[in-house]
Amino acid sequence: LPQALLDEFMHDIAGFSPHIAERRFGYGMSPNVAAPASVTAMLDALRGPDQMADRFPIPGFRAIQDAQIIKHRFDVFARKDTTPAAEAVAARQKSRDIVHKFIQQRLRSFGQMQLRRIQGGDNFRERLVAFWADHFTAQGKMAMLKLAVPAYVEEAVRPNVSGRFADLLIACVTHPVMLEYLDQSRSVGPSSKRGTRKGSPRGLNENLARELLELHTLGVGGPYTQDDVRQMAELLTGMSRTRDYSFVFRKGWAEPGTETVLGKTYGARNSMEPIHAALEDLALHPVTARHLASKLATHFVSDTPPPALIADLTAAYLDSKGDLMALYDALLQHPLSWQMPATNIRPPLEYVSTALRALAVPENTFAGLRPKDTRTLFLRPLSVMGQVWQQPGGPDGWPEADGAWVTPQGIAARLEWAMNVPSRLLEDLPEPAAFLAMAVGPDAPEALKFATSAAENRAVAVGLVLASPAIQRR
């Protein structure tokens, strides 16, 4: 038999089903988009072109950089003592207009993200983008960077989810949004030219180095010491940004000499080469492999993933020298990935996306949403559910444990959203029995079937389906 047919046959034995594929590795079933036919099809789609990014584009970081330069000029002009009062007022207004434009763009990006999840036939990719964006959590802390998270994800994360982990790591760690978030852009080597300058207000900052070791690679409890953190922080000095937020390596800020991290010494500090070498080594560390395997299994399969699954994912990662496609292949090929019960609860944003996909909310609905509508229908409810969009509590991202989301307030907010919002998005809600069969599948609980059939109207019936554990868990 051809290998592709053999793969499909083996997965049928192991428990593959289109419904489980969409529920566990995507955003649930859609009445308009066919579910994947096999694991091979899922991996082939991920290797192929990113069709949803092309269809529903989100602007990259360059637009924010260009706008920041113009905004800065208006701000400087407005502050000059020689600027006439009326012209200063006008300049300040133009500066505010630039910010307002990108606030609107950020809200539009929410709709584009949802449309990718609603319309896409490659939702494993969308889930991976969300997973790695959370793994490499970064937020803008000042000025235009506060609006740059969609651009950061679009440029640093999305293009690298199907390549090498080392490339994803380098792209995220060196991105200006990450440098600003973890204060790396102001970190200066103590013995550097800038650090030894009399009266220099800047010194060494260990934030990025610590999170790089603790969160991005080796994990909490990894085999590193405080001295490793310090040495890594010194190694990372020189990475900064320009006024328009472009990345720049400042030789005069880099700590001179060599640094030793995890027993390996990195030399000459006149370029990014030793930093890239250290990141490559961290990416291929066996402890990094196990950390990533455990985190991926926890996210996609179970809060307490089987040790055998973690071991096999770790081996696949190391054998492939950090190839993420090999890691995903091992995840999707593993029988345990399909056999484990659906216990993980979807975080609020994922839950809302699953509901929107099941409802097949059309493209023109999002195109017609005003910023006020986006806030009212989505962002405020998400906040009440416990997940403020793109604002996790720290660099460790959003929690995976169900207990973080299963709270009285959070569950009540989900129920209220399910009962009220669908009818505001669709003129005609789907027929309840057909909607239940499509969204939940053949194993729909009898109690849910009865409750749906006995509901007083379609809005209540659809709300009951969307609020059910069958939808909320993966």
Short mmCIF file of C-alpha atoms in Angstrom, two decimals:
data_model
loop_
_atom_site.label_atom_id
_atom_site.label_comp_id
_atom_site.label_asym_id
_atom_site.label_seq_id
_atom_site.Cartn_x
_atom_site.Cartn_y
_atom_site.Cartn_z
CA LEU A 1 0.00 0.00 0.00
CA PRO A 2 1.15 3.60 -0.56
CA GLN A 3 2.44 5.14 2.68
CA ALA A 4 -0.34 7.75 2.79
CA LEU A 5 -3.05 5.06 2.62
CA LEU A 6 -1.22 2.99 5.21
CA ASP A 7 -1.00 5.99 7.52
CA GLU A 8 -4.72 6.64 7.20
CA PHE A 9 -5.50 2.97 7.85
CA MET A 10 -3.35 2.90 10.96
CA HIS A 11 -4.92 6.05 12.31
CA ASP A 12 -8.39 4.62 11.84
CA ILE A 13 -7.29 1.75 14.05
CA ALA A 14 -5.72 4.09 16.59
CA GLY A 15 -8.86 6.18 16.92
CA PHE A 16 -8.60 9.02 14.41
CA SER A 17 -11.88 10.66 13.54
CA PRO A 18 -12.63 13.95 11.79
CA HIS A 19 -14.76 15.05 14.73
CA ILE A 20 -12.00 14.44 17.30
CA ALA A 21 -9.50 16.10 14.98
CA GLU A 22 -11.57 19.30 14.85
CA ARG A 23 -12.50 19.24 18.53
CA ARG A 24 -9.10 18.46 20.02
CA PHE A 25 -6.72 19.98 17.48
CA GLY A 26 -8.86 22.71 15.95
CA TYR A 27 -11.80 24.94 16.85
CA GLY A 28 -14.57 22.41 16.47
CA MET A 29 -16.90 21.42 13.66
CA SER A 30 -18.24 23.75 11.00
CA PRO A 31 -21.36 23.30 8.84
CA ASN A 32 -19.51 24.83 5.88
CA VAL A 33 -15.92 23.57 6.10
CA ALA A 34 -15.04 19.89 5.77
CA ALA A 35 -13.12 18.34 8.63
CA PRO A 36 -9.70 16.80 7.86
CA ALA A 37 -9.84 13.28 6.46
CA SER A 38 -6.67 12.00 8.13
CA VAL A 39 -3.59 12.93 10.10
CA THR A 40 -1.71 13.02 6.81
CA ALA A 41 -4.13 15.64 5.53
CA MET A 42 -3.66 17.73 8.69
CA LEU A 43 0.12 17.70 8.38
CA ASP A 44 0.05 18.36 4.63
CA ALA A 45 -2.16 21.40 5.19
CA LEU A 46 0.27 22.71 7.79
CA ARG A 47 3.18 22.25 5.40
CA GLY A 48 1.29 24.03 2.66
CA PRO A 49 0.58 27.74 2.07
CA ASP A 50 -1.02 29.79 4.83
CA GLN A 51 -4.27 30.45 2.99
CA MET A 52 -6.12 32.09 5.87
CA ALA A 53 -3.36 34.65 6.45
CA ASP A 54 -3.58 35.61 2.80
CA ARG A 55 -7.37 35.74 2.82
CA PHE A 56 -7.75 37.65 6.10
CA PRO A 57 -4.55 39.72 6.42
CA ILE A 58 -3.36 41.40 9.59
CA PRO A 59 -0.80 44.23 9.09
CA GLY A 60 2.74 43.54 10.19
CA PHE A 61 5.07 45.56 12.37
CA ARG A 62 6.32 47.90 9.63
CA ALA A 63 3.08 49.88 9.66
CA ILE A 64 3.46 50.60 13.37
CA GLN A 65 7.11 51.58 12.92
CA ASP A 66 6.25 54.06 10.18
CA ALA A 67 3.40 55.53 12.22
CA GLN A 68 5.61 55.86 15.29
CA ILE A 69 8.09 58.04 13.37
CA ILE A 70 5.33 60.39 12.24
CA LYS A 71 3.76 60.44 15.70
CA HIS A 72 7.13 61.26 17.27
CA ARG A 73 7.58 64.23 14.93
CA PHE A 74 4.16 65.62 15.84
CA ASP A 75 4.92 65.13 19.55
CA VAL A 76 8.29 66.90 19.31
CA PHE A 77 6.76 69.75 17.31
CA ALA A 78 3.95 70.17 19.84
CA ARG A 79 6.44 70.38 22.75
CA LYS A 80 8.70 73.03 21.26
CA ASP A 81 8.60 76.37 23.05
CA THR A 82 8.62 78.15 19.68
CA THR A 83 5.56 76.30 18.36
CA PRO A 84 2.46 78.53 18.23
CA ALA A 85 -0.28 77.36 20.57
CA ALA A 86 -2.79 76.63 17.84
CA GLU A 87 -0.29 74.59 15.85
CA ALA A 88 0.75 72.69 18.98
CA VAL A 89 -2.88 71.76 19.62
CA ALA A 90 -3.24 70.60 16.03
CA ALA A 91 -0.04 68.53 16.25
CA ARG A 92 -1.19 66.84 19.45
CA GLN A 93 -4.50 66.00 17.79
CA LYS A 94 -2.73 64.47 14.80
CA SER A 95 -0.64 62.38 17.19
CA ARG A 96 -3.80 61.17 18.90
CA ASP A 97 -5.38 60.42 15.52
CA ILE A 98 -2.49 58.12 14.65
CA VAL A 99 -2.93 56.19 17.88
CA HIS A 100 -6.70 56.03 17.35
CA LYS A 101 -6.17 54.59 13.87
CA PHE A 102 -4.13 51.73 15.26
CA ILE A 103 -6.58 51.11 18.08
CA GLN A 104 -9.18 50.60 15.35
CA GLN A 105 -6.76 48.35 13.44
CA ARG A 106 -6.12 46.25 16.54
CA LEU A 107 -9.86 45.72 16.95
CA ARG A 108 -10.17 44.79 13.27
CA SER A 109 -7.43 42.24 13.77
CA PHE A 110 -9.67 40.51 16.31
CA GLY A 111 -12.24 40.00 13.59
CA GLN A 112 -9.63 38.80 11.09
CA MET A 113 -8.34 36.29 13.63
CA GLN A 114 -11.86 34.97 14.20
CA LEU A 115 -12.56 34.71 10.47
CA ARG A 116 -9.43 32.61 10.04
CA ARG A 117 -10.78 30.23 12.64
CA ILE A 118 -14.35 30.25 11.27
CA GLN A 119 -13.51 29.82 7.60
CA GLY A 120 -10.32 27.80 7.76
CA GLY A 121 -9.81 24.19 6.81
CA ASP A 122 -6.41 24.18 8.53
CA ASN A 123 -7.33 24.97 12.11
CA PHE A 124 -4.50 22.92 13.54
CA ARG A 125 -2.32 25.77 12.27
CA GLU A 126 -4.54 28.35 14.00
CA ARG A 127 -4.33 26.47 17.28
CA LEU A 128 -0.56 26.21 16.98
CA VAL A 129 -0.25 29.94 16.33
CA ALA A 130 -2.27 30.60 19.50
CA PHE A 131 -0.22 28.05 21.47
CA TRP A 132 3.18 29.46 20.49
CA ALA A 133 2.03 33.07 20.83
CA ASP A 134 1.13 32.22 24.41
CA HIS A 135 4.39 30.36 24.97
CA PHE A 136 6.25 33.47 23.81
CA THR A 137 3.93 35.96 25.50
CA ALA A 138 4.89 39.58 24.86
CA GLN A 139 3.00 42.81 25.34
CA GLY A 140 3.74 46.36 24.39
CA LYS A 141 4.35 48.53 27.44
CA MET A 142 4.53 52.01 25.98
CA ALA A 143 3.22 54.23 23.18
CA MET A 144 2.46 52.45 19.90
CA LEU A 145 3.92 49.16 21.12
CA LYS A 146 0.81 48.68 23.24
CA LEU A 147 -1.03 48.08 19.95
CA ALA A 148 1.61 45.85 18.39
CA VAL A 149 0.76 42.37 19.70
CA PRO A 150 -1.17 41.29 16.56
CA ALA A 151 1.77 42.42 14.42
CA TYR A 152 4.25 40.59 16.69
CA VAL A 153 2.30 37.35 16.39
CA GLU A 154 1.89 37.83 12.65
CA GLU A 155 5.61 38.37 12.03
CA ALA A 156 7.49 36.45 14.70
CA VAL A 157 5.20 33.53 15.51
CA ARG A 158 2.96 32.64 12.60
CA PRO A 159 5.59 32.16 9.85
CA ASN A 160 7.68 29.89 12.11
CA VAL A 161 5.16 27.43 13.60
CA SER A 162 6.00 24.72 11.06
CA GLY A 163 9.78 25.15 10.95
CA ARG A 164 12.57 24.69 13.49
CA PHE A 165 11.97 25.65 17.10
CA ALA A 166 15.33 27.46 17.07
CA ASP A 167 14.09 29.79 14.32
CA LEU A 168 10.84 30.45 16.21
CA LEU A 169 12.83 31.10 19.38
CA ILE A 170 15.19 33.55 17.70
CA ALA A 171 12.36 35.39 15.93
CA CYS A 172 10.39 35.89 19.15
CA VAL A 173 13.26 36.63 21.53
CA THR A 174 14.78 39.25 19.24
CA HIS A 175 11.55 40.96 18.24
CA PRO A 176 11.28 44.60 19.43
CA VAL A 177 7.98 43.89 21.20
CA MET A 178 9.65 41.16 23.30
CA LEU A 179 12.74 43.31 23.90
CA GLU A 180 10.55 46.14 25.19
CA TYR A 181 8.23 43.87 27.21
CA LEU A 182 11.08 42.30 29.18
CA ASP A 183 13.19 45.48 29.35
CA GLN A 184 15.99 44.06 27.22
CA SER A 185 16.12 47.14 24.99
CA ARG A 186 17.57 49.11 27.94
CA SER A 187 19.94 46.43 29.26
CA VAL A 188 23.59 47.48 29.20
CA GLY A 189 26.69 45.44 29.97
CA PRO A 190 28.34 46.75 33.18
CA SER A 191 31.79 46.76 31.55
CA SER A 192 30.65 47.97 28.13
CA LYS A 193 31.48 51.39 26.74
CA ARG A 194 28.00 52.61 27.62
CA GLY A 195 28.00 50.89 31.02
CA THR A 196 31.29 52.49 32.11
CA ARG A 197 30.28 55.94 30.98
CA LYS A 198 30.16 58.30 33.94
CA GLY A 199 26.61 58.93 35.11
CA SER A 200 25.09 56.28 32.82
CA PRO A 201 21.58 55.56 34.19
CA ARG A 202 21.29 52.15 32.56
CA GLY A 203 22.53 48.80 33.81
CA LEU A 204 22.15 45.08 33.30
CA ASN A 205 18.60 43.71 33.20
CA GLU A 206 18.02 39.98 33.70
CA ASN A 207 14.33 39.77 32.78
CA LEU A 208 14.68 38.37 29.26
CA ALA A 209 17.50 36.03 30.24
CA ARG A 210 15.46 34.58 33.11
CA GLU A 211 12.30 34.07 31.06
CA LEU A 212 14.33 32.67 28.18
CA LEU A 213 15.64 29.90 30.45
CA GLU A 214 12.63 29.47 32.72
CA LEU A 215 9.73 29.79 30.27
CA HIS A 216 10.88 29.65 26.65
CA THR A 217 13.35 26.76 26.76
CA LEU A 218 14.41 24.71 29.81
CA GLY A 219 11.33 25.34 31.93
CA VAL A 220 10.78 25.94 35.62
CA GLY A 221 13.18 23.79 37.61
CA GLY A 222 15.52 23.41 34.64
CA PRO A 223 19.26 22.75 35.09
CA TYR A 224 20.35 26.36 35.31
CA THR A 225 21.61 28.52 38.14
CA GLN A 226 21.44 32.19 38.98
CA ASP A 227 24.93 32.49 37.54
CA ASP A 228 23.60 31.09 34.23
CA VAL A 229 20.88 33.75 34.28
CA ARG A 230 23.46 36.45 34.91
CA GLN A 231 25.79 35.17 32.19
CA MET A 232 22.90 34.91 29.73
CA ALA A 233 21.82 38.45 30.58
CA GLU A 234 25.33 39.68 29.83
CA LEU A 235 25.38 37.68 26.59
CA LEU A 236 22.10 39.30 25.48
CA THR A 237 23.34 42.86 26.02
CA GLY A 238 23.53 44.87 22.84
CA MET A 239 20.09 43.81 21.62
CA SER A 240 17.96 46.93 21.52
CA ARG A 241 15.69 49.02 19.29
CA THR A 242 15.80 52.28 17.42
CA ARG A 243 13.40 55.19 17.85
CA ASP A 244 11.04 53.64 15.31
CA TYR A 245 11.23 50.25 17.11
CA SER A 246 13.50 48.60 14.53
CA PHE A 247 15.82 45.97 15.97
CA VAL A 248 19.42 47.08 16.42
CA PHE A 249 22.52 45.50 17.90
CA ARG A 250 24.53 48.13 19.80
CA LYS A 251 28.13 46.99 20.13
CA GLY A 252 28.84 49.73 22.64
CA TRP A 253 26.20 48.28 25.00
CA ALA A 254 27.39 44.66 24.75
CA GLU A 255 29.30 43.22 27.69
CA PRO A 256 32.85 42.54 26.44
CA GLY A 257 34.60 39.21 26.76
CA THR A 258 33.12 35.72 26.93
CA GLU A 259 30.06 34.37 28.77
CA THR A 260 29.48 30.81 29.97
CA VAL A 261 25.93 29.44 30.02
CA LEU A 262 25.18 25.85 31.06
CA GLY A 263 28.88 25.06 30.84
CA LYS A 264 29.40 26.33 27.30
CA THR A 265 31.41 29.47 26.57
CA TYR A 266 30.39 32.01 23.93
CA GLY A 267 32.98 34.41 22.57
CA ALA A 268 33.40 37.66 20.67
CA ARG A 269 30.64 40.14 21.35
CA ASN A 270 30.81 42.33 18.25
CA SER A 271 27.75 40.80 16.54
CA MET A 272 24.62 38.70 17.10
CA GLU A 273 26.48 35.49 16.24
CA PRO A 274 27.19 34.31 19.83
CA ILE A 275 23.60 35.13 20.86
CA HIS A 276 22.23 33.07 17.98
CA ALA A 277 24.62 30.24 18.88
CA ALA A 278 23.39 30.22 22.49
CA LEU A 279 19.76 30.22 21.39
CA GLU A 280 20.44 27.33 19.00
CA ASP A 281 22.06 25.35 21.84
CA LEU A 282 19.16 26.06 24.20
CA ALA A 283 16.67 25.00 21.53
CA LEU A 284 18.35 21.60 21.21
CA HIS A 285 18.86 20.95 24.91
CA PRO A 286 17.22 17.66 26.05
CA VAL A 287 15.47 19.47 28.91
CA THR A 288 14.04 21.98 26.46
CA ALA A 289 12.75 19.08 24.38
CA ARG A 290 10.96 17.57 27.35
CA HIS A 291 9.58 20.93 28.46
CA LEU A 292 8.10 21.63 25.03
CA ALA A 293 6.77 18.08 24.68
CA SER A 294 5.07 18.26 28.06
CA LYS A 295 3.57 21.66 27.36
CA LEU A 296 2.28 20.63 23.93
CA ALA A 297 0.74 17.43 25.30
CA THR A 298 -0.87 19.31 28.16
CA HIS A 299 -2.40 21.87 25.83
CA PHE A 300 -3.75 19.48 23.22
CA VAL A 301 -4.43 16.25 25.08
CA SER A 302 -4.79 16.46 28.86
CA ASP A 303 -3.92 18.57 31.89
CA THR A 304 -2.13 15.42 33.09
CA PRO A 305 -0.69 13.93 29.88
CA PRO A 306 0.50 10.31 29.92
CA PRO A 307 4.25 9.99 30.50
CA ALA A 308 4.53 7.72 27.46
CA LEU A 309 3.18 10.48 25.22
CA ILE A 310 5.64 13.02 26.62
CA ALA A 311 8.53 10.59 26.20
CA ASP A 312 7.68 9.89 22.57
CA LEU A 313 7.28 13.58 21.74
CA THR A 314 10.59 14.35 23.40
CA ALA A 315 12.35 11.67 21.38
CA ALA A 316 10.81 12.90 18.12
CA TYR A 317 11.97 16.44 18.83
CA LEU A 318 15.54 15.40 19.66
CA ASP A 319 15.82 12.93 16.80
CA SER A 320 14.76 15.63 14.32
CA LYS A 321 17.06 18.27 15.90
CA GLY A 322 14.17 20.49 16.91
CA ASP A 323 11.98 20.18 13.81
CA LEU A 324 8.49 21.24 14.91
CA MET A 325 6.80 19.27 12.12
CA ALA A 326 8.37 16.09 13.51
CA LEU A 327 7.02 17.02 16.94
CA TYR A 328 3.50 17.57 15.56
CA ASP A 329 3.76 14.35 13.54
CA ALA A 330 4.55 12.42 16.71
CA LEU A 331 1.68 14.11 18.54
CA LEU A 332 -0.89 13.34 15.85
CA GLN A 333 0.43 9.83 15.15
CA HIS A 334 0.25 8.80 18.80
CA PRO A 335 -2.79 6.67 19.73
CA LEU A 336 -3.04 8.34 23.14
CA SER A 337 -3.69 11.67 21.45
CA TRP A 338 -6.98 10.25 20.18
CA GLN A 339 -7.89 7.91 23.00
CA MET A 340 -7.75 10.30 25.97
CA PRO A 341 -11.17 11.58 27.10
CA ALA A 342 -12.17 15.18 26.38
CA THR A 343 -11.46 16.73 29.76
CA ASN A 344 -9.57 19.95 28.96
CA ILE A 345 -11.83 22.98 29.11
CA ARG A 346 -11.39 25.53 26.37
CA PRO A 347 -10.11 28.93 27.58
CA PRO A 348 -12.60 31.75 26.90
CA LEU A 349 -11.14 32.99 23.61
CA GLU A 350 -10.89 29.49 22.21
CA TYR A 351 -14.44 28.77 23.39
CA VAL A 352 -15.81 31.85 21.64
CA SER A 353 -13.98 30.92 18.43
CA THR A 354 -15.42 27.41 18.61
CA ALA A 355 -18.92 28.81 18.97
CA LEU A 356 -18.46 31.24 16.08
CA ARG A 357 -17.17 28.43 13.86
CA ALA A 358 -20.12 26.19 14.74
CA LEU A 359 -22.48 29.07 13.95
CA ALA A 360 -20.62 29.78 10.69
CA VAL A 361 -20.78 33.52 11.32
CA PRO A 362 -20.28 35.06 7.85
CA GLU A 363 -17.46 37.33 6.80
CA ASN A 364 -19.70 40.36 6.20
CA THR A 365 -20.90 40.21 9.80
CA PHE A 366 -17.40 40.94 11.11
CA ALA A 367 -16.75 43.46 8.36
CA GLY A 368 -19.80 45.38 9.54
CA LEU A 369 -18.89 45.43 13.22
CA ARG A 370 -18.07 48.79 14.72
CA PRO A 371 -15.31 48.99 17.35
CA LYS A 372 -18.04 49.43 19.95
CA ASP A 373 -19.66 46.19 18.77
CA THR A 374 -16.40 44.26 19.02
CA ARG A 375 -15.95 45.44 22.58
CA THR A 376 -19.56 44.77 23.56
CA LEU A 377 -20.03 41.38 21.91
CA PHE A 378 -16.57 39.92 22.48
CA LEU A 379 -13.90 41.75 24.46
CA ARG A 380 -15.97 42.64 27.52
CA PRO A 381 -17.56 39.18 27.79
CA LEU A 382 -14.12 37.60 27.42
CA SER A 383 -12.87 39.76 30.25
CA VAL A 384 -15.73 38.62 32.49
CA MET A 385 -14.98 35.02 31.52
CA GLY A 386 -11.46 35.64 32.84
CA GLN A 387 -9.40 36.28 29.71
CA VAL A 388 -8.64 39.86 28.73
CA TRP A 389 -7.71 39.69 25.05
CA GLN A 390 -3.92 39.82 24.54
CA GLN A 391 -3.30 40.79 28.15
CA PRO A 392 -2.20 37.73 30.17
CA GLY A 393 -1.10 38.40 33.70
CA GLY A 394 2.60 37.80 33.06
CA PRO A 395 5.22 36.42 30.67
CA ASP A 396 4.13 32.85 31.49
CA GLY A 397 0.96 33.43 29.45
CA TRP A 398 -2.46 31.98 30.19
CA PRO A 399 -2.89 29.00 32.53
CA GLU A 400 -3.69 25.56 31.17
CA ALA A 401 -5.31 24.16 34.32
CA ASP A 402 -9.09 23.88 34.15
CA GLY A 403 -9.41 25.44 37.59
CA ALA A 404 -8.36 28.79 36.15
CA TRP A 405 -11.46 28.88 33.94
CA VAL A 406 -14.07 26.86 35.84
CA THR A 407 -15.21 29.61 38.18
CA PRO A 408 -18.79 30.67 39.00
CA GLN A 409 -18.32 34.04 37.32
CA GLY A 410 -16.58 32.57 34.28
CA ILE A 411 -19.15 29.84 33.66
CA ALA A 412 -22.04 32.28 34.17
CA ALA A 413 -20.46 34.63 31.63
CA ARG A 414 -20.15 31.81 29.09
CA LEU A 415 -23.80 30.89 29.56
CA GLU A 416 -24.90 34.49 29.18
CA TRP A 417 -22.82 34.91 26.02
CA ALA A 418 -24.15 31.67 24.51
CA MET A 419 -27.75 32.68 25.17
CA ASN A 420 -27.57 36.27 23.97
CA VAL A 421 -24.83 36.88 21.39
CA PRO A 422 -25.59 34.35 18.60
CA SER A 423 -28.94 35.98 17.83
CA ARG A 424 -27.15 39.34 17.51
CA LEU A 425 -24.72 37.91 14.99
CA LEU A 426 -27.11 35.89 12.81
CA GLU A 427 -30.48 36.86 11.38
CA ASP A 428 -31.55 33.21 11.32
CA LEU A 429 -30.24 30.80 13.91
CA PRO A 430 -29.71 27.17 12.82
CA GLU A 431 -32.33 24.49 13.38
CA PRO A 432 -31.51 23.12 16.88
CA ALA A 433 -31.47 19.36 16.17
CA ALA A 434 -29.30 19.74 13.09
CA PHE A 435 -27.03 22.20 14.92
CA LEU A 436 -26.58 19.77 17.80
CA ALA A 437 -25.77 16.87 15.48
CA MET A 438 -23.22 18.95 13.56
CA ALA A 439 -21.54 20.72 16.47
CA VAL A 440 -21.41 17.92 19.03
CA GLY A 441 -21.44 14.88 16.76
CA PRO A 442 -22.72 11.35 17.14
CA ASP A 443 -21.91 11.09 20.85
CA ALA A 444 -24.21 13.95 21.92
CA PRO A 445 -25.57 13.21 25.44
CA GLU A 446 -29.22 12.21 25.61
CA ALA A 447 -29.86 14.87 28.24
CA LEU A 448 -28.59 17.56 25.88
CA LYS A 449 -30.72 16.20 23.04
CA PHE A 450 -33.80 16.39 25.27
CA ALA A 451 -33.00 19.87 26.59
CA THR A 452 -32.46 21.16 23.06
CA SER A 453 -35.72 19.69 21.77
CA ALA A 454 -37.65 21.07 24.75
CA ALA A 455 -36.23 24.62 24.59
CA GLU A 456 -38.81 27.37 24.23
CA ASN A 457 -37.15 28.87 21.14
CA ARG A 458 -34.14 28.55 18.85
CA ALA A 459 -32.04 31.07 20.72
CA VAL A 460 -32.34 29.07 23.94
CA ALA A 461 -31.76 25.75 22.16
CA VAL A 462 -28.64 27.00 20.38
CA GLY A 463 -27.45 28.59 23.61
CA LEU A 464 -27.82 25.28 25.46
CA VAL A 465 -25.72 23.52 22.84
CA LEU A 466 -23.00 26.18 22.96
CA ALA A 467 -22.97 26.22 26.75
CA SER A 468 -22.76 22.43 27.04
CA PRO A 469 -19.63 20.61 28.24
CA ALA A 470 -19.61 18.85 24.86
CA ILE A 471 -18.65 22.17 23.23
CA GLN A 472 -16.64 23.66 26.07
CA ARG A 473 -14.28 20.69 26.44
CA ARG A 474 -11.77 19.30 24.01
#
